[in-house]
Short mmCIF file of C-alpha atoms in Angstrom, two decimals:
data_model
loop_
_atom_site.label_atom_id
_atom_site.label_comp_id
_atom_site.label_asym_id
_atom_site.label_seq_id
_atom_site.Cartn_x
_atom_site.Cartn_y
_atom_site.Cartn_z
CA MET A 1 34.24 18.05 38.94
CA ASP A 2 31.29 16.46 37.14
CA ALA A 3 31.34 14.81 33.70
CA ALA A 4 29.98 17.91 31.98
CA SER A 5 32.70 20.12 33.43
CA LEU A 6 35.38 17.58 32.50
CA LEU A 7 34.15 17.57 28.92
CA ASP A 8 34.24 21.37 28.77
CA VAL A 9 37.81 21.40 30.09
CA SER A 10 38.97 18.66 27.70
CA LEU A 11 37.74 20.38 24.54
CA PRO A 12 40.14 22.64 22.59
CA GLU A 13 39.65 26.33 23.25
CA ASP A 14 39.31 27.18 19.55
CA LEU A 15 36.40 24.70 19.33
CA LEU A 16 34.56 25.52 22.54
CA GLN A 17 34.88 29.32 22.57
CA PRO A 18 32.98 30.07 19.30
CA LEU A 19 30.02 28.05 20.58
CA LEU A 20 30.04 29.78 23.96
CA THR A 21 30.36 33.19 22.34
CA ALA A 22 27.59 32.62 19.80
CA SER A 23 25.24 31.50 22.56
CA ASN A 24 26.44 33.92 25.25
CA SER A 25 26.72 31.06 27.72
CA SER A 26 29.35 29.56 30.00
CA SER A 27 28.93 25.79 29.46
CA LEU A 28 28.78 23.52 26.43
CA LYS A 29 25.44 21.96 27.35
CA GLU A 30 23.82 25.35 27.82
CA ALA A 31 25.40 26.62 24.60
CA LEU A 32 24.04 23.72 22.54
CA GLU A 33 20.55 24.08 23.98
CA ILE A 34 20.47 27.82 23.27
CA LEU A 35 21.82 27.40 19.73
CA ILE A 36 19.31 24.63 18.98
CA GLU A 37 16.48 26.97 19.88
CA TYR A 38 18.02 29.90 18.00
CA SER A 39 18.57 27.82 14.85
CA ARG A 40 14.87 27.01 14.60
CA THR A 41 14.37 30.38 12.87
CA VAL A 42 15.51 31.47 9.41
CA VAL A 43 17.26 34.49 10.91
CA GLY A 44 19.06 32.32 13.45
CA ARG A 45 20.29 29.85 10.84
CA PHE A 46 21.54 32.69 8.62
CA ASP A 47 23.35 34.36 11.50
CA LEU A 48 25.02 31.15 12.63
CA ALA A 49 26.01 30.35 9.04
CA SER A 50 27.86 33.68 8.87
CA LYS A 51 29.80 32.62 12.00
CA ASN A 52 30.68 29.20 10.54
CA ILE A 53 29.12 27.45 13.51
CA LEU A 54 28.24 24.31 11.53
CA ALA A 55 31.91 23.49 10.95
CA LYS A 56 32.55 23.80 14.69
CA VAL A 57 29.65 21.48 15.50
CA LEU A 58 30.96 18.89 13.02
CA GLN A 59 34.33 19.09 14.74
CA LEU A 60 32.59 18.76 18.09
CA THR A 61 30.92 15.47 17.11
CA GLN A 62 34.40 14.02 16.54
CA SER A 63 35.64 15.21 19.93
CA ILE A 64 32.74 13.96 22.06
CA PRO A 65 33.16 10.36 23.29
CA ASN A 66 30.39 7.92 22.37
CA SER A 67 29.59 7.48 26.04
CA SER A 68 28.39 11.09 26.17
CA CYS A 69 25.12 10.34 24.40
CA GLN A 70 23.44 13.49 25.65
CA TYR A 71 26.04 15.74 24.03
CA LEU A 72 26.03 13.75 20.81
CA LEU A 73 22.27 14.05 20.57
CA LEU A 74 22.37 17.81 21.26
CA SER A 75 25.09 18.28 18.62
CA LEU A 76 23.11 16.34 16.03
CA LYS A 77 19.95 18.30 16.79
CA LEU A 78 21.89 21.51 16.20
CA LEU A 79 23.26 20.16 12.89
CA ARG A 80 19.73 19.16 11.90
CA ASN A 81 18.41 22.67 12.51
CA LEU A 82 21.37 24.43 10.90
CA SER A 83 20.97 22.44 7.67
CA ALA A 84 17.20 23.00 7.38
CA GLY A 85 16.82 25.13 4.27
CA GLU A 86 20.02 27.16 4.74
CA ILE A 87 22.14 26.64 1.60
CA THR A 88 25.35 28.00 3.14
CA ASN A 89 25.19 25.43 5.91
CA GLN A 90 24.15 22.67 3.50
CA ASN A 91 27.13 23.40 1.26
CA SER A 92 29.45 23.65 4.24
CA PHE A 93 28.26 20.25 5.46
CA ILE A 94 29.35 18.65 2.18
CA GLU A 95 32.60 20.61 1.92
CA LYS A 96 33.62 19.70 5.47
CA ASN A 97 32.91 15.99 4.83
CA GLY A 98 29.88 16.03 7.09
CA VAL A 99 28.54 12.91 5.37
CA GLY A 100 31.67 10.98 6.24
CA LEU A 101 31.69 12.28 9.80
CA VAL A 102 28.07 11.27 10.39
CA LEU A 103 28.72 7.89 8.81
CA GLY A 104 31.75 7.40 11.07
CA LEU A 105 29.65 8.33 14.10
CA LEU A 106 26.97 5.81 13.18
CA ARG A 107 29.55 3.08 12.64
CA SER A 108 31.34 3.80 15.89
CA MET A 109 28.11 3.44 17.83
CA GLY A 110 27.66 -0.08 16.56
CA LEU A 111 23.96 0.40 15.76
CA GLU A 112 23.02 -2.33 18.18
CA SER A 113 21.65 -0.64 21.27
CA ASP A 114 18.05 0.47 21.63
CA LEU A 115 19.38 3.47 23.56
CA ASP A 116 20.95 4.78 20.35
CA ARG A 117 17.76 4.91 18.29
CA GLY A 118 17.16 8.60 19.05
CA ILE A 119 20.73 9.48 18.04
CA ILE A 120 20.48 7.42 14.85
CA ARG A 121 17.15 9.00 13.91
CA THR A 122 18.51 12.52 14.45
CA ALA A 123 21.63 11.72 12.41
CA LEU A 124 19.43 10.55 9.55
CA LEU A 125 17.35 13.72 9.79
CA VAL A 126 20.57 15.76 9.46
CA LEU A 127 21.32 13.96 6.18
CA ALA A 128 17.71 14.38 5.03
CA ASN A 129 17.90 18.15 5.51
CA VAL A 130 21.22 18.38 3.69
CA LEU A 131 20.12 16.42 0.63
CA LEU A 132 17.19 18.77 0.09
CA ALA A 133 19.76 21.24 -1.32
CA GLY A 134 19.96 19.37 -4.64
CA GLU A 135 21.45 16.59 -6.74
CA LYS A 136 25.08 17.25 -5.74
CA HIS A 137 24.23 16.79 -2.08
CA GLN A 138 22.02 13.77 -2.79
CA ARG A 139 24.73 11.97 -4.70
CA ALA A 140 27.31 12.74 -2.00
CA ILE A 141 25.13 10.95 0.55
CA TRP A 142 24.08 8.15 -1.81
CA CYS A 143 27.66 7.29 -2.79
CA GLN A 144 28.73 6.76 0.82
CA PHE A 145 25.59 5.01 2.09
CA PHE A 146 24.32 2.86 -0.79
CA PRO A 147 23.97 -0.05 -0.50
CA ASP A 148 25.81 -1.38 2.57
CA GLU A 149 25.04 1.37 5.07
CA PHE A 150 21.40 1.50 3.99
CA VAL A 151 21.17 -2.27 4.50
CA THR A 152 22.64 -1.94 8.00
CA LEU A 153 20.27 0.89 8.93
CA ALA A 154 17.26 -0.91 7.47
CA GLY A 155 18.31 -4.00 9.39
CA LEU A 156 17.59 -2.18 12.65
CA ARG A 157 13.90 -2.81 11.85
CA SER A 158 12.92 0.16 13.97
CA GLN A 159 9.93 2.35 13.22
CA GLU A 160 11.88 5.26 14.71
CA THR A 161 14.66 5.02 12.12
CA SER A 162 12.75 3.52 9.18
CA ASP A 163 10.83 6.67 8.22
CA PRO A 164 13.85 9.05 7.93
CA LEU A 165 15.74 6.30 6.10
CA CYS A 166 12.92 6.00 3.56
CA MET A 167 12.87 9.79 3.31
CA ILE A 168 16.58 9.86 2.42
CA ILE A 169 16.27 7.10 -0.18
CA TYR A 170 13.15 8.58 -1.75
CA ILE A 171 14.48 12.15 -2.02
CA CYS A 172 17.81 10.94 -3.42
CA CYS A 173 16.09 8.85 -6.07
CA ASP A 174 13.46 11.47 -6.83
CA GLY A 175 16.16 14.08 -7.43
CA SER A 176 18.20 11.68 -9.57
CA PRO A 177 15.83 9.34 -11.43
CA GLY A 178 18.66 7.03 -12.46
CA LEU A 179 19.15 6.12 -8.81
CA PHE A 180 15.73 4.43 -8.78
CA GLU A 181 17.07 1.97 -11.32
CA GLU A 182 20.03 1.34 -9.04
CA PHE A 183 17.86 1.04 -5.94
CA SER A 184 15.50 -1.37 -7.70
CA GLY A 185 18.35 -3.63 -8.82
CA ASP A 186 20.14 -6.44 -7.05
CA LYS A 187 22.07 -4.13 -4.72
CA GLY A 188 18.98 -2.28 -3.57
CA LEU A 189 16.88 -5.40 -3.02
CA PRO A 190 18.25 -6.21 0.46
CA VAL A 191 17.50 -2.62 1.55
CA MET A 192 13.88 -2.83 0.43
CA ALA A 193 13.51 -6.31 1.90
CA GLU A 194 14.68 -5.12 5.32
CA ILE A 195 12.45 -2.05 5.17
CA VAL A 196 9.43 -4.18 4.31
CA ARG A 197 10.18 -6.47 7.25
CA THR A 198 9.98 -3.46 9.55
CA VAL A 199 6.23 -3.34 8.82
CA SER A 200 6.37 0.40 8.44
CA LEU A 201 3.22 2.34 7.58
CA GLU A 202 4.86 5.76 7.56
CA ASP A 203 4.30 8.25 4.75
CA TRP A 204 7.84 8.19 3.38
CA PHE A 205 7.78 4.41 3.14
CA LYS A 206 4.53 4.53 1.20
CA LEU A 207 5.93 7.21 -1.13
CA LEU A 208 8.99 5.03 -1.75
CA VAL A 209 6.84 1.99 -2.49
CA SER A 210 4.52 4.04 -4.70
CA ARG A 211 7.34 5.38 -6.84
CA THR A 212 9.25 2.11 -7.05
CA CYS A 213 6.41 -0.35 -7.43
CA VAL A 214 3.44 1.50 -8.90
CA GLU A 215 4.66 4.49 -10.89
CA GLU A 216 7.87 2.87 -12.12
CA THR A 217 8.22 -0.63 -13.62
CA HIS A 218 10.19 -2.32 -10.84
CA PHE A 219 7.38 -4.08 -9.00
CA PRO A 220 7.64 -7.51 -10.70
CA ILE A 221 11.33 -8.01 -9.91
CA LEU A 222 11.05 -6.61 -6.38
CA PHE A 223 8.04 -8.79 -5.61
CA SER A 224 9.74 -11.87 -7.02
CA ASN A 225 13.01 -11.24 -5.22
CA LEU A 226 11.32 -10.69 -1.87
CA CYS A 227 10.33 -14.33 -1.95
CA GLN A 228 13.82 -15.37 -3.02
CA VAL A 229 15.41 -13.37 -0.20
CA CYS A 230 13.16 -15.07 2.33
CA ALA A 231 13.69 -18.53 0.86
CA SER A 232 17.49 -18.12 0.78
CA GLY A 233 17.63 -18.31 4.56
CA ASN A 234 17.44 -14.64 5.49
CA CYS A 235 13.84 -15.00 6.64
CA GLU A 236 13.89 -15.52 10.40
CA ASP A 237 10.36 -16.80 10.82
CA SER A 238 9.77 -20.03 8.89
CA ASN A 239 6.05 -19.74 9.63
CA SER A 240 5.87 -16.38 7.88
CA ARG A 241 5.84 -17.92 4.40
CA ASP A 242 4.12 -20.77 2.64
CA ASP A 243 5.09 -22.71 -0.46
CA THR A 244 4.12 -19.87 -2.78
CA PHE A 245 4.48 -16.48 -1.13
CA SER A 246 6.40 -14.83 1.71
CA SER A 247 4.93 -12.60 4.39
CA GLU A 248 7.06 -9.77 3.00
CA GLN A 249 5.30 -10.12 -0.34
CA ALA A 250 1.90 -10.09 1.33
CA PHE A 251 2.78 -6.97 3.31
CA LEU A 252 4.10 -5.23 0.19
CA LEU A 253 0.80 -5.94 -1.57
CA ARG A 254 -1.08 -4.59 1.44
CA ILE A 255 0.81 -1.30 1.23
CA ILE A 256 0.36 -1.10 -2.53
CA ALA A 257 -3.37 -1.74 -2.13
CA GLU A 258 -3.56 1.23 0.24
CA ILE A 259 -1.52 3.41 -2.12
CA VAL A 260 -3.60 2.59 -5.18
CA ASN A 261 -6.80 3.20 -3.23
CA GLU A 262 -5.59 6.56 -1.90
CA ARG A 263 -3.82 7.89 -5.01
CA ILE A 264 -5.56 6.25 -7.94
CA GLU A 265 -6.60 9.62 -9.38
CA GLU A 266 -3.02 10.93 -9.20
CA ILE A 267 -0.92 8.10 -10.62
CA THR A 268 -0.74 6.36 -13.96
CA VAL A 269 -0.74 2.59 -13.58
CA PRO A 270 1.69 0.85 -15.98
CA HIS A 271 0.32 -2.13 -17.92
CA ASP A 272 3.12 -4.35 -16.64
CA PHE A 273 2.12 -3.59 -13.07
CA ALA A 274 -1.56 -4.38 -13.66
CA LEU A 275 -0.81 -7.63 -15.47
CA CYS A 276 1.71 -8.66 -12.82
CA VAL A 277 -0.92 -8.17 -10.10
CA LEU A 278 -3.38 -10.27 -12.12
CA GLY A 279 -0.75 -12.99 -12.44
CA ILE A 280 -0.16 -12.92 -8.67
CA PHE A 281 -3.89 -13.19 -8.08
CA LYS A 282 -4.11 -16.23 -10.35
CA ARG A 283 -1.17 -17.89 -8.58
CA SER A 284 -2.62 -17.20 -5.15
CA ILE A 285 -5.85 -19.04 -6.00
CA GLY A 286 -3.97 -22.33 -6.14
CA GLY A 287 -2.55 -21.83 -2.65
CA VAL A 288 -5.84 -21.15 -0.88
CA ASP A 289 -8.08 -23.72 0.77
CA PHE A 290 -11.56 -22.64 -0.29
CA PHE A 291 -13.23 -25.33 1.80
CA SER A 292 -12.07 -24.05 5.18
CA ARG A 293 -14.54 -21.44 6.35
CA SER A 294 -12.99 -18.22 7.59
CA LYS A 295 -14.44 -15.60 9.92
CA SER A 296 -11.53 -13.22 9.51
CA SER A 297 -11.19 -10.13 7.35
CA LEU A 298 -7.90 -9.00 5.83
CA PRO A 299 -5.22 -9.38 6.99
CA THR A 300 -5.62 -13.02 8.02
CA ALA A 301 -3.08 -15.35 9.60
CA LEU A 302 -2.41 -17.05 6.24
CA THR A 303 -0.06 -15.48 3.72
CA ALA A 304 -1.68 -16.94 0.60
CA ILE A 305 -5.10 -15.57 1.57
CA ASN A 306 -3.64 -12.13 2.21
CA VAL A 307 -1.97 -12.17 -1.21
CA LEU A 308 -5.27 -13.24 -2.76
CA GLY A 309 -7.24 -10.48 -1.04
CA TYR A 310 -4.82 -7.60 -1.52
CA SER A 311 -4.15 -8.40 -5.17
CA LEU A 312 -7.93 -8.48 -5.72
CA SER A 313 -8.27 -5.13 -3.97
CA ILE A 314 -5.61 -3.62 -6.23
CA LEU A 315 -7.42 -4.90 -9.32
CA ARG A 316 -10.66 -3.42 -8.02
CA ASP A 317 -9.17 0.06 -7.78
CA ILE A 318 -7.24 -0.14 -11.04
CA CYS A 319 -10.50 -0.92 -12.83
CA ALA A 320 -12.32 1.86 -10.97
CA ARG A 321 -10.28 4.76 -12.23
CA GLU A 322 -11.79 7.07 -14.81
CA VAL A 323 -9.72 9.01 -17.32
CA PRO A 324 -10.06 12.78 -16.69
CA ALA A 325 -11.69 14.76 -19.47
CA GLY A 326 -9.11 16.02 -21.97
CA SER A 327 -6.42 13.60 -20.77
CA ASN A 328 -4.19 11.82 -23.28
CA GLU A 329 -4.07 8.77 -21.05
CA ASP A 330 -5.90 5.73 -22.43
CA LEU A 331 -6.94 3.94 -19.27
CA SER A 332 -9.22 1.59 -21.19
CA ASP A 333 -6.11 -0.11 -22.52
CA VAL A 334 -5.19 -1.21 -18.99
CA VAL A 335 -8.63 -2.69 -18.32
CA ASP A 336 -8.74 -4.21 -21.80
CA ALA A 337 -5.36 -5.81 -21.17
CA LEU A 338 -6.69 -7.36 -17.96
CA GLN A 339 -9.73 -8.59 -19.87
CA SER A 340 -7.57 -10.12 -22.61
CA TYR A 341 -5.72 -12.09 -19.96
CA GLY A 342 -8.97 -13.61 -18.70
CA LEU A 343 -9.93 -11.37 -15.79
CA ILE A 344 -13.71 -11.50 -16.33
CA GLU A 345 -13.76 -15.21 -17.13
CA LEU A 346 -11.75 -15.97 -13.99
CA LEU A 347 -13.91 -13.85 -11.69
CA LEU A 348 -17.17 -15.31 -12.99
CA SER A 349 -15.76 -18.81 -12.49
CA LEU A 350 -14.76 -18.03 -8.92
CA LEU A 351 -18.16 -16.54 -8.20
CA ARG A 352 -20.00 -19.58 -9.61
CA ASP A 353 -17.94 -21.95 -7.47
CA LEU A 354 -18.72 -20.13 -4.21
CA GLU A 355 -21.54 -21.31 -2.01
CA PRO A 356 -24.68 -19.15 -2.26
CA PRO A 357 -25.07 -16.20 0.14
CA ALA A 358 -26.52 -17.16 3.54
CA ILE A 359 -29.99 -15.87 2.73
CA ILE A 360 -30.22 -18.14 -0.31
CA GLN A 361 -28.80 -21.07 1.65
CA LYS A 362 -31.68 -20.57 4.06
CA VAL A 363 -34.14 -21.11 1.23
CA MET A 364 -32.21 -24.13 -0.04
CA SER A 365 -32.12 -25.65 3.43
CA LEU A 366 -35.90 -25.35 3.77
CA ASN A 367 -36.42 -26.89 0.37
CA GLU A 368 -33.98 -29.75 1.04
CA ASN A 369 -35.62 -30.57 4.36
CA GLN A 370 -38.91 -30.92 2.54
CA GLU A 371 -37.53 -33.06 -0.28
CA GLY A 372 -34.80 -34.99 1.55
CA THR A 373 -32.06 -33.88 -0.84
CA SER A 374 -28.42 -33.19 0.04
CA VAL A 375 -26.70 -29.82 0.18
CA TYR A 376 -24.57 -28.92 -2.83
CA LEU A 377 -20.89 -28.83 -1.79
CA SER A 378 -19.44 -25.43 -2.72
CA LYS A 379 -16.37 -23.39 -1.99
CA THR A 380 -16.45 -20.87 0.85
CA CYS A 381 -15.09 -17.33 1.07
CA PRO A 382 -11.47 -17.53 2.33
CA TYR A 383 -11.87 -14.17 4.08
CA ILE A 384 -14.75 -11.89 4.98
CA GLY A 385 -15.50 -9.74 1.97
CA PHE A 386 -14.10 -12.00 -0.76
CA ARG A 387 -17.40 -12.31 -2.63
CA LYS A 388 -17.95 -8.56 -2.39
CA ASP A 389 -14.47 -7.86 -3.76
CA ILE A 390 -15.08 -10.08 -6.78
CA VAL A 391 -18.35 -8.31 -7.54
CA ALA A 392 -16.64 -4.92 -7.06
CA VAL A 393 -13.94 -5.71 -9.62
CA ILE A 394 -16.54 -6.83 -12.14
CA GLY A 395 -18.73 -3.80 -11.46
CA ASN A 396 -15.83 -1.39 -11.95
CA SER A 397 -14.62 -3.21 -15.07
CA VAL A 398 -17.92 -2.94 -16.92
CA TYR A 399 -18.53 0.74 -16.08
CA ARG A 400 -19.24 2.38 -19.46
CA ARG A 401 -17.36 -0.40 -21.29
CA LYS A 402 -19.88 -2.04 -23.59
CA HIS A 403 -17.59 -4.79 -24.84
CA MET A 404 -17.08 -5.94 -21.24
CA GLN A 405 -20.79 -5.69 -20.52
CA ASP A 406 -21.33 -7.92 -23.54
CA GLU A 407 -18.79 -10.46 -22.29
CA ILE A 408 -20.68 -10.82 -19.02
CA ARG A 409 -23.88 -11.57 -20.98
CA GLU A 410 -22.12 -13.96 -23.36
CA ARG A 411 -20.71 -15.89 -20.42
CA ASP A 412 -24.17 -16.11 -18.79
CA GLY A 413 -23.07 -13.90 -15.96
CA ILE A 414 -26.01 -11.50 -15.63
CA LEU A 415 -28.19 -13.85 -13.62
CA LEU A 416 -25.18 -14.88 -11.54
CA LEU A 417 -24.58 -11.25 -10.59
CA LEU A 418 -28.26 -10.75 -9.80
CA GLN A 419 -27.88 -13.54 -7.25
CA GLN A 420 -25.44 -11.39 -5.31
CA CYS A 421 -27.94 -8.57 -4.69
CA VAL A 422 -28.58 -9.64 -1.11
CA VAL A 423 -27.37 -8.83 2.38
CA ASP A 424 -24.63 -11.24 3.48
CA GLU A 425 -23.02 -11.09 6.94
CA ASP A 426 -19.77 -12.53 5.56
CA ASN A 427 -19.61 -9.85 2.89
CA PRO A 428 -20.44 -6.37 4.18
CA PHE A 429 -21.83 -4.08 1.45
CA LEU A 430 -22.29 -7.01 -0.94
CA ARG A 431 -25.81 -5.81 -1.80
CA GLU A 432 -24.63 -2.27 -2.55
CA TRP A 433 -21.71 -3.39 -4.72
CA SER A 434 -23.91 -5.90 -6.54
CA ILE A 435 -26.56 -3.29 -7.32
CA TRP A 436 -23.78 -1.01 -8.56
CA CYS A 437 -22.46 -3.86 -10.72
CA VAL A 438 -25.83 -4.74 -12.28
CA ARG A 439 -26.55 -1.07 -12.85
CA ASN A 440 -23.30 -0.80 -14.83
CA LEU A 441 -24.15 -3.95 -16.78
CA LEU A 442 -27.43 -2.45 -17.96
CA GLU A 443 -26.39 1.15 -18.60
CA GLY A 444 -26.47 1.83 -22.33
CA ASN A 445 -26.73 -1.87 -23.19
CA ALA A 446 -30.08 -2.82 -24.72
CA GLU A 447 -29.09 -6.48 -25.08
CA ASN A 448 -28.37 -6.84 -21.35
CA GLN A 449 -31.59 -5.03 -20.48
CA ARG A 450 -33.48 -7.46 -22.73
CA VAL A 451 -31.97 -10.44 -20.86
CA ILE A 452 -33.39 -9.10 -17.62
CA ALA A 453 -36.78 -8.46 -19.17
CA ASP A 454 -36.97 -11.94 -20.71
CA LEU A 455 -36.19 -13.89 -17.54
CA GLU A 456 -38.90 -16.45 -16.85
CA LEU A 457 -40.67 -16.04 -13.52
CA GLN A 458 -41.68 -19.53 -12.40
CA GLY A 459 -40.95 -22.14 -9.75
CA SER A 460 -39.88 -19.50 -7.27
CA ILE A 461 -39.72 -19.38 -3.49
CA ASP A 462 -40.53 -16.04 -1.89
CA LEU A 463 -38.62 -14.54 1.04
CA PRO A 464 -39.50 -11.24 2.73
CA GLU A 465 -35.83 -10.20 2.69
CA LEU A 466 -35.69 -10.54 -1.09
CA ALA A 467 -39.08 -9.06 -1.83
CA GLY A 468 -37.78 -5.66 -0.82
CA LEU A 469 -35.17 -6.00 -3.55
CA GLY A 470 -37.68 -6.95 -6.21
CA LEU A 471 -36.17 -10.46 -6.34
CA LYS A 472 -37.03 -14.04 -5.42
CA VAL A 473 -35.27 -17.39 -5.35
CA GLU A 474 -35.44 -20.33 -7.73
CA VAL A 475 -33.79 -23.67 -6.93
CA ASP A 476 -32.43 -25.67 -9.85
CA GLN A 477 -33.83 -29.19 -9.44
CA LYS A 478 -30.76 -30.82 -11.02
CA THR A 479 -27.83 -29.00 -9.43
CA ARG A 480 -29.59 -28.02 -6.18
CA ARG A 481 -28.10 -24.56 -6.67
CA ALA A 482 -30.21 -21.48 -5.97
CA LYS A 483 -30.54 -18.47 -8.20
CA LEU A 484 -32.27 -15.11 -7.98
CA VAL A 485 -34.75 -13.85 -10.54
CA PRO A 486 -36.59 -10.52 -10.76
CA TRP A 487 -39.96 -10.41 -9.04
CA THR A 488 -40.79 -7.03 -10.52
CA CYS A 489 -39.38 -5.08 -13.40
CA LEU A 490 -35.76 -4.28 -12.56
CA SER A 491 -35.99 -0.83 -14.08
CA ALA A 492 -38.47 0.14 -11.35
CA ARG A 493 -35.54 0.26 -8.91
CA TRP A 494 -33.32 2.32 -11.18
CA LYS A 495 -33.42 5.47 -9.03
CA GLU A 496 -32.31 3.55 -5.96
CA TRP A 497 -29.45 2.05 -7.94
CA GLU A 498 -28.34 5.46 -9.11
CA GLU A 499 -28.15 6.65 -5.51
CA LEU A 500 -26.21 3.58 -4.41
CA ASN A 501 -23.98 4.03 -7.43
CA ARG A 502 -23.08 7.50 -6.21
CA LYS A 503 -22.29 6.21 -2.69
CA CYS A 504 -20.17 3.31 -3.91
CA ARG A 505 -18.07 5.58 -6.09
CA GLN A 506 -17.22 7.91 -3.20
#
């Protein structure tokens, strides 16, 4: 007699017979397979609910030994299907202590074998289907799993189990907003830390991060505590963090940067979140070596650079959002708050300290060879696209905001931004973003337009690459720094700028 037949014989008759009858089959394995297929339909789930099959399957999971993984998996798949949108089965699952039975099954399996990942994932999907019935079901699952069981499951660091786990946490918290406060507190921190270490890019993870870190006000404490968790000795890889930030923090910023970019028109960004990101950006500057040339785009091998780049990307998209017509939201307050904390001043300072784009360095090199002068030592871009990202933040910030346009002029930034209107291999789309930026600086601002018109055109060096832009290079004889000045009236290129403006905003 094989193992399957032995299992059939060992099961109580009152447990086995209803399953065989409902499926019109003669063996347990065949019965489960038939019922799984039947329960895929609404009619099938309703019919099986009337026969109380879910209670029998719950009882079956207690009777099957852990060594019979195939039967456990089939039973869980049947429970998953039965609880999908069928309220009778969802209620029965709670009434029959299905949450406790699934929890006991997960504990008994030890959660340590890679062979169990499919069973664990299916068990989590059972819970996910049940909690869709409402707050009562969500709290029943939350009370038994938060925080310890969630920590254990997150600690598996498996992509296969991470997504349904995030789904359970998100739906529970979304149905009971107070649970987000609990999840974002000290008890929930280890769960989030373990999930972040899984490096999950699944949709439910991003929804969880979006709600917790962007839409709610819990980002500052979660970001701060991620570093503390790593520093306390729980971080396995000592090379994954530097003196300022952990790799978990960098990854969290990466996910948030993607979320803000994808959903900026849907979500309202809290002021605390925006100012916290600006603070992180300021801190990251001190941890980056700007004199070591990089040929890598984000993400790089260095945590501090990744934090620098992703926080800058988030600021770019926060400043890009427009308030819909008729909305009561005052987005300008968010950008104004960033301005009041020195955003524009900081970005202009960073841009001034960077070495000139390669095309301008070419001119400087020719001039220095002729005169025997030395090259001006400047900072380099820590990652490919850094200069472009700075210009993009500035360009988005000044869009139809006259007081910010005026600040650029008052800080002598117009000519500096004109210098960026070139092609640069280390900064793809720098020219397009710079043209967009200068266009925004001039729109509706007569004072800024007058600055352009009054620029003196003398002592310049012509380059074919710049002539097409209506620009040419001047080299300051004292600082040895190059700058761009208009060769022709800037307004003559206004139509091209408008077209590039449209493309950049897409």
